[in-house]
Amino acid sequence: MSFEAKSLYPFQPERDLSQMHVGIIGGGPAGALTGLLLAREGMDVTIFEPRSKRMPEVGERKRLCVGCAGLLQENAIELLQSLDLNIPGEVIQAKLTNSVIHFPGGKTMVIPSHALTVYRGFGPVGTSEKIMGFDAWLLNEAEKAGAKIIEAQVTNVHSDGKNVDLESSVGSKTADFLVGAYGHNQVHMKLPEQDNPLGVPVTQPACVREYYLGYEKVKEKLGQSQHIFANPTPEIWYAAIYPKGPFISIALMGRNGASQNDYKDFLGLKAVQELIGDLEHMRLSCGCTSHITVRSPETVVVSNKEGGFHIANLGDAGGQRPRKNGIFASLDSAAKFAEVLRLYGNTPQAIKVFKRYITTNYVWDNWPSEVVLQSLDLFLNHEFPRKLIIYLGNGNVPLVSEAVRRTIDLVSSGRYPYWQIPMRAIFDIKR
Ligand SMILES: Cc1cc2nc3c(=O)[nH]c(=O)nc-3n(C[C@H](O)[C@H](O)[C@H](O)COP(=O)(O)OP(=O)(O)OC[C@H]3O[C@@H](n4cnc5c(N)ncnc54)[C@H](O)[C@@H]3O)c2cc1C
């Protein structure tokens, strides 16, 4: 696959970026990939990330991950491959070939969909096995490409409008510009002009839990399927169960957020018990409540005095696909950022192209994603439209059945912007 954004703009001679120094806050997917790609261009790259990328020793207490279920959708894998980054087998915990959609009322639909599961951060909590997490692998790749990783948290950012100073517990660093890839965390920034403040994403709490069942049992119960539950309880609009090595991951998203209390109702559902048995009294290996973007900020870039990048926020800190496929969106915005710098240098043109991409691919989704959510309620909570969808999706009505299956796949995966779903469902546009 070739990365979609490349073909959108006319060919430009590549710029020499080797004199520039970028400071990156955060070594998650957005920060690590940005650092890796800019280091490949010869830029002087420093990534600040407080979590250690070293694999923990057996029995050592691990720093918790960012709170994510670790499902890598097909387009995230393709994007990495297009950049010559092949996820090693030891990082992959399951290769999925289909999604089983569970509807209210007990009916199901199987849709082919390719995805991988990985451990986020540095491997699973609750096992003594040494298993490499996705974030640790990507950060190591960034380091191999020449990025410097500083194991520290950035506490303050100062700017004079030309350079940025990043302050951390191990000292400060001056850079030509800053990439904010710090997820949904906040970093204190003191900028000279406040007329163009960075926007902040609107988020909601979402939960994940991991249970240890052992390799055999996970294989027997889930095989190569992810199980998605549409509107399973009055509070939860989306739940998913994934196989992940010897564990299963269960993620919950609510209409107005989710909490750990929501697991009681979800795990008590007949369909869930039939699938994975009674987990309610089983020891939880790991679980947390974290945040997911429901609306992207409109301003993700601050310009310097020459009109080039001074600060760019990427991934969860910047434009995101609301509620879905966050790892892909983080990798995608990182790849686009590196690409505009390579093609246009640190110029106003680079900012213009980058902003247009983030706006059309992410910011434009802010309201359509709400419409999708409301429409789902309309269809799924009423018996007649729900039965019609299940009948069409499981059937073979020419053109219509395929369009229904594609719509369900696009809504559940977040593979493309929500506003493009009607077009893609009807015309089967792959890219
Ligand atoms: C419950 C839940 C389940 C999810 N499941 C999935 C899923 O299955 N698939 C999917 O694609 N997406 C999922 N997501 C979304 C996904 O986790 C995020 O979109 C993705 O991690 C964003 O990547 P990022 O690099 O922007 O930020 P993060 O992954 O949050 O990384 C930010 C990094 O910045 C570091 N950092 C923060 N502050 C500082 C600082 N001051 N100085 C230095 N470093 C700092 C942090 O340590 C962290 O490593 C889920 C989210 C939630 C809440």
Tab-separated table of C-alpha atoms and ligand atoms in Angstrom:
chain	number	residue	atom	x	y	z
A	1	MET	CA	0.000	0.000	0.000
A	2	SER	CA	1.213	3.518	-0.626
A	3	PHE	CA	0.456	6.190	1.917
A	4	GLU	CA	-2.654	8.011	0.718
A	5	ALA	CA	-1.561	11.552	1.476
A	6	LYS	CA	1.458	11.384	-0.816
A	7	SER	CA	-0.556	11.408	-3.990
A	8	LEU	CA	-2.642	14.424	-2.979
A	9	TYR	CA	0.005	17.046	-3.653
A	10	PRO	CA	2.306	17.666	-6.613
A	11	PHE	CA	5.853	16.380	-6.499
A	12	GLN	CA	8.266	18.635	-4.616
A	13	PRO	CA	12.030	18.286	-4.353
A	14	GLU	CA	12.874	16.996	-0.897
A	15	ARG	CA	14.209	19.524	1.594
A	16	ASP	CA	17.392	19.231	3.613
A	17	LEU	CA	16.243	19.126	7.239
A	18	SER	CA	19.593	18.139	8.727
A	19	GLN	CA	20.245	21.519	10.360
A	20	MET	CA	17.046	21.440	12.375
A	21	HIS	CA	16.475	20.245	15.905
A	22	VAL	CA	13.057	19.045	17.041
A	23	GLY	CA	12.006	18.366	20.623
A	24	ILE	CA	9.196	15.810	20.997
A	25	ILE	CA	7.148	15.433	24.162
A	26	GLY	CA	5.895	11.861	24.423
A	27	GLY	CA	7.076	8.538	23.021
A	28	GLY	CA	3.693	6.907	22.298
A	29	PRO	CA	2.771	6.018	18.687
A	30	ALA	CA	2.534	9.681	17.583
A	31	GLY	CA	5.814	10.844	19.157
A	32	ALA	CA	7.849	7.725	18.354
A	33	LEU	CA	6.855	7.641	14.672
A	34	THR	CA	7.419	11.386	14.234
A	35	GLY	CA	10.864	11.045	15.819
A	36	LEU	CA	11.702	8.018	13.699
A	37	LEU	CA	10.727	9.648	10.393
A	38	LEU	CA	12.413	12.993	11.125
A	39	ALA	CA	15.581	11.203	12.271
A	40	ARG	CA	15.575	9.347	8.947
A	41	GLU	CA	15.613	12.781	7.274
A	42	GLY	CA	18.767	13.597	9.201
A	43	MET	CA	17.110	15.921	11.718
A	44	ASP	CA	18.453	16.186	15.243
A	45	VAL	CA	15.587	14.579	17.215
A	46	THR	CA	15.100	14.409	20.980
A	47	ILE	CA	12.114	12.496	22.369
A	48	PHE	CA	11.178	12.943	26.030
A	49	GLU	CA	9.308	9.938	27.428
A	50	PRO	CA	9.219	9.107	31.149
A	51	ARG	CA	8.283	5.426	30.633
A	52	SER	CA	11.328	3.224	30.195
A	53	LYS	CA	11.571	1.551	26.789
A	54	ARG	CA	13.728	-1.170	28.336
A	55	MET	CA	11.855	-4.437	28.813
A	56	PRO	CA	11.234	-4.981	32.517
A	57	GLU	CA	12.995	-7.820	34.290
A	58	VAL	CA	10.873	-10.750	35.440
A	59	GLY	CA	9.037	-9.740	38.606
A	60	GLU	CA	9.969	-6.047	38.240
A	61	ARG	CA	7.123	-3.604	38.750
A	62	LYS	CA	6.070	-2.224	35.369
A	63	ARG	CA	5.020	1.322	34.721
A	64	LEU	CA	1.462	1.113	33.561
A	65	CYS	CA	0.617	1.585	29.912
A	66	VAL	CA	-1.499	4.412	28.493
A	67	GLY	CA	-4.746	2.489	29.040
A	68	CYS	CA	-5.620	1.152	25.607
A	69	ALA	CA	-6.996	-2.156	24.321
A	70	GLY	CA	-4.182	-2.520	21.770
A	71	LEU	CA	-6.173	-3.301	18.633
A	72	LEU	CA	-4.197	-2.296	15.541
A	73	GLN	CA	-6.521	-1.934	12.582
A	74	GLU	CA	-5.429	-3.043	9.135
A	75	ASN	CA	-4.707	0.499	7.941
A	76	ALA	CA	-2.331	1.080	10.872
A	77	ILE	CA	-0.386	-2.054	9.896
A	78	GLU	CA	-0.353	-0.999	6.235
A	79	LEU	CA	0.814	2.487	7.108
A	80	LEU	CA	3.744	1.095	9.107
A	81	GLN	CA	4.599	-1.349	6.308
A	82	SER	CA	4.582	1.488	3.760
A	83	LEU	CA	7.296	3.082	5.917
A	84	ASP	CA	9.346	-0.157	6.026
A	85	LEU	CA	8.289	-0.901	9.583
A	86	ASN	CA	7.181	-4.501	10.031
A	87	ILE	CA	5.868	-5.315	13.464
A	88	PRO	CA	7.922	-8.257	14.752
A	89	GLY	CA	6.172	-11.512	15.607
A	90	GLU	CA	7.069	-11.235	19.291
A	91	VAL	CA	5.065	-7.960	19.537
A	92	ILE	CA	1.964	-9.419	17.851
A	93	GLN	CA	-0.361	-11.158	20.320
A	94	ALA	CA	-3.131	-12.222	17.919
A	95	LYS	CA	-3.872	-11.998	14.211
A	96	LEU	CA	-7.560	-11.382	13.709
A	97	THR	CA	-9.465	-12.199	10.547
A	98	ASN	CA	-13.018	-11.256	11.400
A	99	SER	CA	-15.337	-9.307	13.661
A	100	VAL	CA	-18.359	-10.912	15.247
A	101	ILE	CA	-20.943	-8.198	15.842
A	102	HIS	CA	-23.374	-8.915	18.683
A	103	PHE	CA	-26.653	-7.027	18.435
A	104	PRO	CA	-29.086	-6.351	21.261
A	105	GLY	CA	-31.508	-9.281	21.374
A	106	GLY	CA	-28.791	-11.893	20.828
A	107	LYS	CA	-28.371	-12.035	17.021
A	108	THR	CA	-24.872	-11.869	15.515
A	109	MET	CA	-23.217	-11.007	12.198
A	110	VAL	CA	-19.711	-11.992	11.074
A	111	ILE	CA	-17.729	-9.508	9.008
A	112	PRO	CA	-14.256	-10.149	7.587
A	113	SER	CA	-11.775	-7.659	9.064
A	114	HIS	CA	-8.035	-7.880	9.517
A	115	ALA	CA	-6.353	-6.540	12.626
A	116	LEU	CA	-3.649	-7.350	15.177
A	117	THR	CA	-3.589	-7.114	18.920
A	118	VAL	CA	-0.529	-5.871	20.793
A	119	TYR	CA	0.355	-4.906	24.330
A	120	ARG	CA	0.603	-1.161	24.691
A	121	GLY	CA	3.504	0.228	26.640
A	122	PHE	CA	5.886	-2.455	27.796
A	123	GLY	CA	3.997	-5.685	27.973
A	124	PRO	CA	1.261	-7.160	30.121
A	125	VAL	CA	0.908	-6.630	33.832
A	126	GLY	CA	0.107	-9.859	35.675
A	127	THR	CA	2.501	-12.280	34.003
A	128	SER	CA	6.145	-12.933	34.608
A	129	GLU	CA	6.807	-13.504	30.879
A	130	LYS	CA	8.984	-10.926	29.129
A	131	ILE	CA	6.844	-9.704	26.243
A	132	MET	CA	7.632	-6.613	24.211
A	133	GLY	CA	4.909	-3.993	23.905
A	134	PHE	CA	4.146	-2.045	20.726
A	135	ASP	CA	5.251	1.328	22.147
A	136	ALA	CA	8.571	-0.068	23.326
A	137	TRP	CA	9.223	-1.575	19.871
A	138	LEU	CA	8.424	1.658	17.987
A	139	LEU	CA	10.494	3.765	20.364
A	140	ASN	CA	13.416	1.382	19.884
A	141	GLU	CA	13.007	1.753	16.102
A	142	ALA	CA	13.081	5.548	16.508
A	143	GLU	CA	16.303	5.253	18.479
A	144	LYS	CA	17.817	2.972	15.817
A	145	ALA	CA	16.931	5.629	13.210
A	146	GLY	CA	18.966	8.156	15.218
A	147	ALA	CA	16.480	9.805	17.616
A	148	LYS	CA	17.742	10.507	21.155
A	149	ILE	CA	15.396	9.254	23.857
A	150	ILE	CA	15.474	11.046	27.189
A	151	GLU	CA	13.737	9.110	29.942
A	152	ALA	CA	12.101	12.063	31.644
A	153	GLN	CA	8.907	14.049	31.840
A	154	VAL	CA	8.806	17.548	30.377
A	155	THR	CA	7.521	19.853	33.077
A	156	ASN	CA	7.583	23.229	31.306
A	157	VAL	CA	7.957	24.656	27.835
A	158	HIS	CA	9.221	28.216	27.275
A	159	SER	CA	9.309	29.944	23.943
A	160	ASP	CA	10.605	33.267	22.650
A	161	GLY	CA	8.655	32.841	19.407
A	162	LYS	CA	11.786	31.532	17.645
A	163	ASN	CA	13.126	28.619	19.725
A	164	VAL	CA	11.482	26.392	22.311
A	165	ASP	CA	13.055	25.305	25.604
A	166	LEU	CA	11.879	22.023	27.060
A	167	GLU	CA	12.457	21.681	30.787
A	168	SER	CA	12.643	18.272	32.406
A	169	SER	CA	13.974	16.681	35.584
A	170	VAL	CA	17.230	15.842	33.756
A	171	GLY	CA	17.821	19.348	32.430
A	172	SER	CA	16.518	21.470	29.586
A	173	LYS	CA	16.837	21.248	25.817
A	174	THR	CA	16.479	23.931	23.151
A	175	ALA	CA	14.844	23.060	19.842
A	176	ASP	CA	13.809	24.834	16.638
A	177	PHE	CA	10.281	23.570	17.092
A	178	LEU	CA	8.252	21.313	19.327
A	179	VAL	CA	6.026	18.328	18.672
A	180	GLY	CA	3.421	17.810	21.395
A	181	ALA	CA	2.669	14.075	21.386
A	182	TYR	CA	1.799	13.853	25.072
A	183	GLY	CA	-1.605	12.201	24.609
A	184	HIS	CA	-4.419	13.510	26.759
A	185	ASN	CA	-2.014	14.853	29.371
A	186	GLN	CA	-1.322	18.526	29.895
A	187	VAL	CA	2.054	20.238	29.630
A	188	HIS	CA	2.578	23.740	30.928
A	189	MET	CA	3.613	25.993	28.036
A	190	LYS	CA	4.656	29.603	28.292
A	191	LEU	CA	4.381	31.148	24.842
A	192	PRO	CA	5.046	34.812	24.034
A	193	GLU	CA	1.832	35.302	22.044
A	194	GLN	CA	-1.405	33.868	23.272
A	195	ASP	CA	-3.456	34.946	20.251
A	196	ASN	CA	-3.148	31.486	18.708
A	197	PRO	CA	-3.527	29.093	21.649
A	198	LEU	CA	-3.522	25.364	20.973
A	199	GLY	CA	-6.903	23.714	21.248
A	200	VAL	CA	-7.572	20.949	23.746
A	201	PRO	CA	-9.439	17.767	22.753
A	202	VAL	CA	-12.810	17.006	24.311
A	203	THR	CA	-12.507	13.581	25.945
A	204	GLN	CA	-14.593	10.981	27.709
A	205	PRO	CA	-13.572	8.244	30.137
A	206	ALA	CA	-13.312	4.788	28.563
A	207	CYS	CA	-12.244	1.549	30.265
A	208	VAL	CA	-10.188	-1.480	29.587
A	209	ARG	CA	-9.642	-4.706	31.544
A	210	GLU	CA	-7.400	-7.673	30.958
A	211	TYR	CA	-8.030	-11.196	32.271
A	212	TYR	CA	-5.578	-14.070	32.149
A	213	LEU	CA	-7.186	-17.213	30.707
A	214	GLY	CA	-4.127	-18.975	29.262
A	215	TYR	CA	-3.283	-19.494	25.576
A	216	GLU	CA	-5.465	-22.590	25.084
A	217	LYS	CA	-8.612	-21.143	26.566
A	218	VAL	CA	-8.251	-17.833	24.706
A	219	LYS	CA	-7.840	-19.721	21.440
A	220	GLU	CA	-10.797	-21.974	22.159
A	221	LYS	CA	-13.136	-19.108	23.089
A	222	LEU	CA	-12.128	-16.346	20.667
A	223	GLY	CA	-9.981	-17.936	17.946
A	224	GLN	CA	-9.077	-15.199	15.446
A	225	SER	CA	-12.148	-13.068	16.096
A	226	GLN	CA	-12.771	-9.813	17.830
A	227	HIS	CA	-16.242	-9.618	19.360
A	228	ILE	CA	-17.990	-6.276	19.183
A	229	PHE	CA	-21.142	-5.614	21.192
A	230	ALA	CA	-23.349	-2.835	19.830
A	231	ASN	CA	-25.436	-1.053	22.508
A	232	PRO	CA	-25.070	-3.969	24.970
A	233	THR	CA	-26.387	-2.058	28.018
A	234	PRO	CA	-28.286	1.233	28.437
A	235	GLU	CA	-25.034	3.067	29.345
A	236	ILE	CA	-22.573	1.359	27.005
A	237	TRP	CA	-22.807	1.947	23.261
A	238	TYR	CA	-19.739	-0.076	22.266
A	239	ALA	CA	-17.880	-2.923	23.912
A	240	ALA	CA	-15.222	-5.183	22.460
A	241	ILE	CA	-13.489	-8.381	23.505
A	242	TYR	CA	-10.125	-9.203	21.912
A	243	PRO	CA	-7.723	-12.130	22.267
A	244	LYS	CA	-4.265	-10.986	23.339
A	245	GLY	CA	-1.784	-13.803	23.842
A	246	PRO	CA	-2.855	-15.635	27.020
A	247	PHE	CA	-5.126	-12.703	27.997
A	248	ILE	CA	-8.409	-11.288	26.811
A	249	SER	CA	-8.935	-7.534	26.693
A	250	ILE	CA	-12.352	-6.037	27.255
A	251	ALA	CA	-12.901	-2.375	26.319
A	252	LEU	CA	-16.005	-0.349	27.125
A	253	MET	CA	-17.168	2.993	25.748
A	254	GLY	CA	-20.297	4.740	26.976
A	255	ARG	CA	-22.487	7.383	25.432
A	256	ASN	CA	-21.374	9.752	28.185
A	257	GLY	CA	-18.247	7.884	29.182
A	258	ALA	CA	-17.749	4.536	30.911
A	259	SER	CA	-16.576	3.511	34.360
A	260	GLN	CA	-15.333	0.275	35.954
A	261	ASN	CA	-18.816	-0.131	37.493
A	262	ASP	CA	-20.185	-0.751	33.985
A	263	TYR	CA	-18.335	-4.093	33.810
A	264	LYS	CA	-20.773	-5.717	36.230
A	265	ASP	CA	-23.729	-5.331	33.836
A	266	PHE	CA	-21.666	-6.123	30.755
A	267	LEU	CA	-20.031	-9.273	32.142
A	268	GLY	CA	-23.436	-10.433	33.374
A	269	LEU	CA	-24.958	-10.433	29.860
A	270	LYS	CA	-26.006	-13.857	28.563
A	271	ALA	CA	-24.120	-13.365	25.264
A	272	VAL	CA	-20.911	-12.453	27.140
A	273	GLN	CA	-21.197	-15.358	29.569
A	274	GLU	CA	-21.806	-17.791	26.710
A	275	LEU	CA	-18.717	-16.487	24.943
A	276	ILE	CA	-16.159	-16.247	27.737
A	277	GLY	CA	-17.793	-17.736	30.830
A	278	ASP	CA	-18.226	-16.086	34.200
A	279	LEU	CA	-15.433	-13.560	34.768
A	280	GLU	CA	-17.062	-11.579	37.490
A	281	HIS	CA	-15.263	-13.377	40.283
A	282	MET	CA	-12.064	-13.999	38.399
A	283	ARG	CA	-8.868	-12.183	39.337
A	284	LEU	CA	-8.362	-9.110	37.199
A	285	SER	CA	-4.844	-8.984	35.708
A	286	CYS	CA	-5.019	-5.328	34.819
A	287	GLY	CA	-7.646	-2.674	34.348
A	288	CYS	CA	-7.946	1.082	34.161
A	289	THR	CA	-10.079	3.993	33.126
A	290	SER	CA	-8.441	6.321	30.675
A	291	HIS	CA	-9.649	8.934	28.177
A	292	ILE	CA	-10.671	8.808	24.562
A	293	THR	CA	-11.102	11.775	22.200
A	294	VAL	CA	-14.698	12.549	21.274
A	295	ARG	CA	-13.942	15.893	19.594
A	296	SER	CA	-10.645	17.030	18.094
A	297	PRO	CA	-9.291	20.525	18.723
A	298	GLU	CA	-9.405	22.849	15.736
A	299	THR	CA	-6.054	24.520	16.432
A	300	VAL	CA	-3.204	22.036	16.560
A	301	VAL	CA	-0.381	24.234	15.288
A	302	VAL	CA	1.368	27.412	16.485
A	303	SER	CA	3.495	29.217	13.870
A	304	ASN	CA	6.886	30.819	14.387
A	305	LYS	CA	7.777	34.346	13.267
A	306	GLU	CA	8.582	33.113	9.728
A	307	GLY	CA	5.245	31.299	9.481
A	308	GLY	CA	6.749	27.787	9.844
A	309	PHE	CA	5.991	25.241	12.594
A	310	HIS	CA	6.739	26.396	16.125
A	311	ILE	CA	4.540	23.831	17.876
A	312	ALA	CA	2.533	20.990	16.339
A	313	ASN	CA	0.312	18.740	18.453
A	314	LEU	CA	-0.141	15.231	17.101
A	315	GLY	CA	-2.087	12.082	18.003
A	316	ASP	CA	-4.335	12.309	21.066
A	317	ALA	CA	-2.945	15.776	21.788
A	318	GLY	CA	-4.051	16.926	18.311
A	319	GLY	CA	-6.505	15.756	15.647
A	320	GLN	CA	-7.972	12.293	16.285
A	321	ARG	CA	-10.646	9.975	14.929
A	322	PRO	CA	-13.360	10.384	17.570
A	323	ARG	CA	-13.773	7.226	19.688
A	324	LYS	CA	-12.080	4.833	17.219
A	325	ASN	CA	-8.780	3.681	15.703
A	326	GLY	CA	-6.699	6.107	17.772
A	327	ILE	CA	-3.394	4.323	17.136
A	328	PHE	CA	-3.842	4.637	13.371
A	329	ALA	CA	-4.819	8.312	13.621
A	330	SER	CA	-1.731	8.997	15.755
A	331	LEU	CA	0.575	7.233	13.295
A	332	ASP	CA	-1.170	8.903	10.366
A	333	SER	CA	-0.810	12.459	11.703
A	334	ALA	CA	2.859	11.730	12.534
A	335	ALA	CA	3.537	10.425	9.006
A	336	LYS	CA	1.758	13.398	7.440
A	337	PHE	CA	3.709	15.845	9.612
A	338	ALA	CA	7.050	14.299	8.612
A	339	GLU	CA	5.963	14.271	4.992
A	340	VAL	CA	5.059	17.969	4.797
A	341	LEU	CA	8.384	18.881	6.399
A	342	ARG	CA	10.251	16.732	3.893
A	343	LEU	CA	8.369	18.188	0.941
A	344	TYR	CA	8.100	21.848	1.917
A	345	GLY	CA	10.655	22.397	4.703
A	346	ASN	CA	9.564	24.331	7.785
A	347	THR	CA	7.548	26.853	5.780
A	348	PRO	CA	4.064	28.400	5.724
A	349	GLN	CA	3.241	26.019	2.839
A	350	ALA	CA	4.024	23.007	5.062
A	351	ILE	CA	1.661	24.348	7.730
A	352	LYS	CA	-1.065	25.000	5.174
A	353	VAL	CA	-0.942	21.468	3.779
A	354	PHE	CA	-0.736	19.877	7.237
A	355	LYS	CA	-3.662	21.898	8.617
A	356	ARG	CA	-5.814	21.037	5.603
A	357	TYR	CA	-5.086	17.333	6.076
A	358	ILE	CA	-5.860	17.340	9.811
A	359	THR	CA	-9.015	19.390	9.273
A	360	THR	CA	-10.491	17.205	6.529
A	361	ASN	CA	-9.448	13.873	8.035
A	362	TYR	CA	-10.077	14.551	11.704
A	363	VAL	CA	-11.689	17.876	12.651
A	364	TRP	CA	-14.496	17.459	10.102
A	365	ASP	CA	-15.426	14.263	11.941
A	366	ASN	CA	-16.380	16.022	15.161
A	367	TRP	CA	-20.094	16.274	14.338
A	368	PRO	CA	-20.560	13.334	11.943
A	369	SER	CA	-19.315	11.018	14.697
A	370	GLU	CA	-22.150	12.287	16.931
A	371	VAL	CA	-24.637	11.722	14.108
A	372	VAL	CA	-23.383	8.144	13.734
A	373	LEU	CA	-23.836	7.566	17.458
A	374	GLN	CA	-27.388	8.944	17.435
A	375	SER	CA	-28.306	6.968	14.302
A	376	LEU	CA	-27.013	3.759	15.861
A	377	ASP	CA	-29.312	4.291	18.822
A	378	LEU	CA	-32.184	4.872	16.445
A	379	PHE	CA	-31.532	1.627	14.574
A	380	LEU	CA	-30.371	-0.655	17.339
A	381	ASN	CA	-32.818	0.222	20.078
A	382	HIS	CA	-35.902	-0.395	17.933
A	383	GLU	CA	-36.837	-3.887	16.948
A	384	PHE	CA	-37.975	-3.380	13.350
A	385	PRO	CA	-34.942	-1.426	11.992
A	386	ARG	CA	-32.602	-3.692	13.963
A	387	LYS	CA	-34.119	-6.860	12.496
A	388	LEU	CA	-33.976	-5.343	9.014
A	389	ILE	CA	-30.262	-4.536	9.348
A	390	ILE	CA	-29.479	-8.024	10.653
A	391	TYR	CA	-31.570	-9.634	7.899
A	392	LEU	CA	-29.869	-7.573	5.169
A	393	GLY	CA	-26.371	-7.894	6.623
A	394	ASN	CA	-26.626	-11.665	7.024
A	395	GLY	CA	-28.371	-12.101	3.689
A	396	ASN	CA	-27.560	-11.765	0.035
A	397	VAL	CA	-29.750	-9.002	-1.310
A	398	PRO	CA	-27.863	-7.702	-4.363
A	399	LEU	CA	-25.795	-4.568	-3.569
A	400	VAL	CA	-27.743	-3.794	-0.377
A	401	SER	CA	-26.393	-6.603	1.826
A	402	GLU	CA	-22.808	-5.756	0.932
A	403	ALA	CA	-23.410	-2.039	1.603
A	404	VAL	CA	-24.906	-2.870	5.031
A	405	ARG	CA	-21.911	-5.067	5.949
A	406	ARG	CA	-19.481	-2.377	4.765
A	407	THR	CA	-21.288	0.315	6.793
A	408	ILE	CA	-21.128	-1.801	9.941
A	409	ASP	CA	-17.450	-2.496	9.346
A	410	LEU	CA	-16.660	1.197	8.748
A	411	VAL	CA	-18.583	2.325	11.839
A	412	SER	CA	-17.067	-0.311	14.113
A	413	SER	CA	-13.469	0.038	12.891
A	414	GLY	CA	-13.111	3.829	12.446
A	415	ARG	CA	-10.867	3.022	9.501
A	416	TYR	CA	-11.869	6.151	7.565
A	417	PRO	CA	-13.399	9.488	8.557
A	418	TYR	CA	-17.019	9.093	9.639
A	419	TRP	CA	-18.181	11.737	7.162
A	420	GLN	CA	-16.950	9.505	4.314
A	421	ILE	CA	-18.924	6.430	5.447
A	422	PRO	CA	-22.003	6.887	3.166
A	423	MET	CA	-19.774	7.353	0.100
A	424	ARG	CA	-17.485	4.439	0.952
A	425	ALA	CA	-20.350	2.109	1.871
A	426	ILE	CA	-22.100	2.664	-1.445
A	427	PHE	CA	-19.127	2.825	-3.802
A	428	ASP	CA	-16.721	0.497	-1.949
A	429	ILE	CA	-13.848	2.960	-2.172
A	430	LYS	CA	-10.791	1.261	-0.710
A	431	ARG	CA	-8.485	4.280	-0.420
B	1	LIG	C1	-9.906	2.428	27.035
B	1	LIG	C2	-9.223	2.764	25.719
B	1	LIG	C3	-9.057	1.778	24.786
B	1	LIG	C4	-8.438	2.088	23.560
B	1	LIG	N1	-8.273	1.088	22.667
B	1	LIG	C5	-7.720	1.358	21.473
B	1	LIG	C6	-7.515	0.317	20.539
B	1	LIG	O1	-7.777	-0.852	20.812
B	1	LIG	N2	-6.986	0.643	19.327
B	1	LIG	C7	-6.664	1.931	19.008
B	1	LIG	O2	-6.226	2.173	17.873
B	1	LIG	N3	-6.796	2.936	19.909
B	1	LIG	C8	-7.306	2.682	21.135
B	1	LIG	N4	-7.410	3.675	22.058
B	1	LIG	C9	-6.875	5.012	21.733
B	1	LIG	C10	-5.331	5.015	21.778
B	1	LIG	O3	-4.905	4.507	23.016
B	1	LIG	C11	-4.771	6.438	21.610
B	1	LIG	O4	-5.445	7.105	20.579
B	1	LIG	C12	-3.273	6.406	21.306
B	1	LIG	O5	-2.563	5.800	22.346
B	1	LIG	C13	-2.747	7.829	21.109
B	1	LIG	O6	-1.355	7.801	20.883
B	1	LIG	P1	-0.459	9.080	21.250
B	1	LIG	O7	0.934	8.760	20.884
B	1	LIG	O8	-1.068	10.318	20.697
B	1	LIG	O9	-0.616	9.228	22.827
B	1	LIG	P2	-0.241	8.189	23.976
B	1	LIG	O10	-0.262	6.806	23.483
B	1	LIG	O11	-1.116	8.563	25.136
B	1	LIG	O12	1.264	8.534	24.318
B	1	LIG	C14	1.579	9.743	24.950
B	1	LIG	C15	2.939	9.564	25.593
B	1	LIG	O13	3.360	10.837	26.115
B	1	LIG	C16	4.015	10.630	27.344
B	1	LIG	N5	3.921	11.889	28.082
B	1	LIG	C17	2.811	12.467	28.599
B	1	LIG	N6	3.123	13.633	29.203
B	1	LIG	C18	4.467	13.793	29.050
B	1	LIG	C19	5.388	14.810	29.457
B	1	LIG	N7	5.016	15.870	30.151
B	1	LIG	N8	6.697	14.632	29.127
B	1	LIG	C20	7.128	13.558	28.417
B	1	LIG	N9	6.276	12.563	28.017
B	1	LIG	C21	4.971	12.693	28.334
B	1	LIG	C22	3.262	9.460	27.990
B	1	LIG	O14	4.077	8.772	28.922
B	1	LIG	C23	2.911	8.600	26.784
B	1	LIG	O15	3.867	7.576	26.551
B	1	LIG	C24	-8.007	3.414	23.295
B	1	LIG	C25	-8.152	4.400	24.249
B	1	LIG	C26	-8.760	4.097	25.461
B	1	LIG	C27	-8.932	5.173	26.489
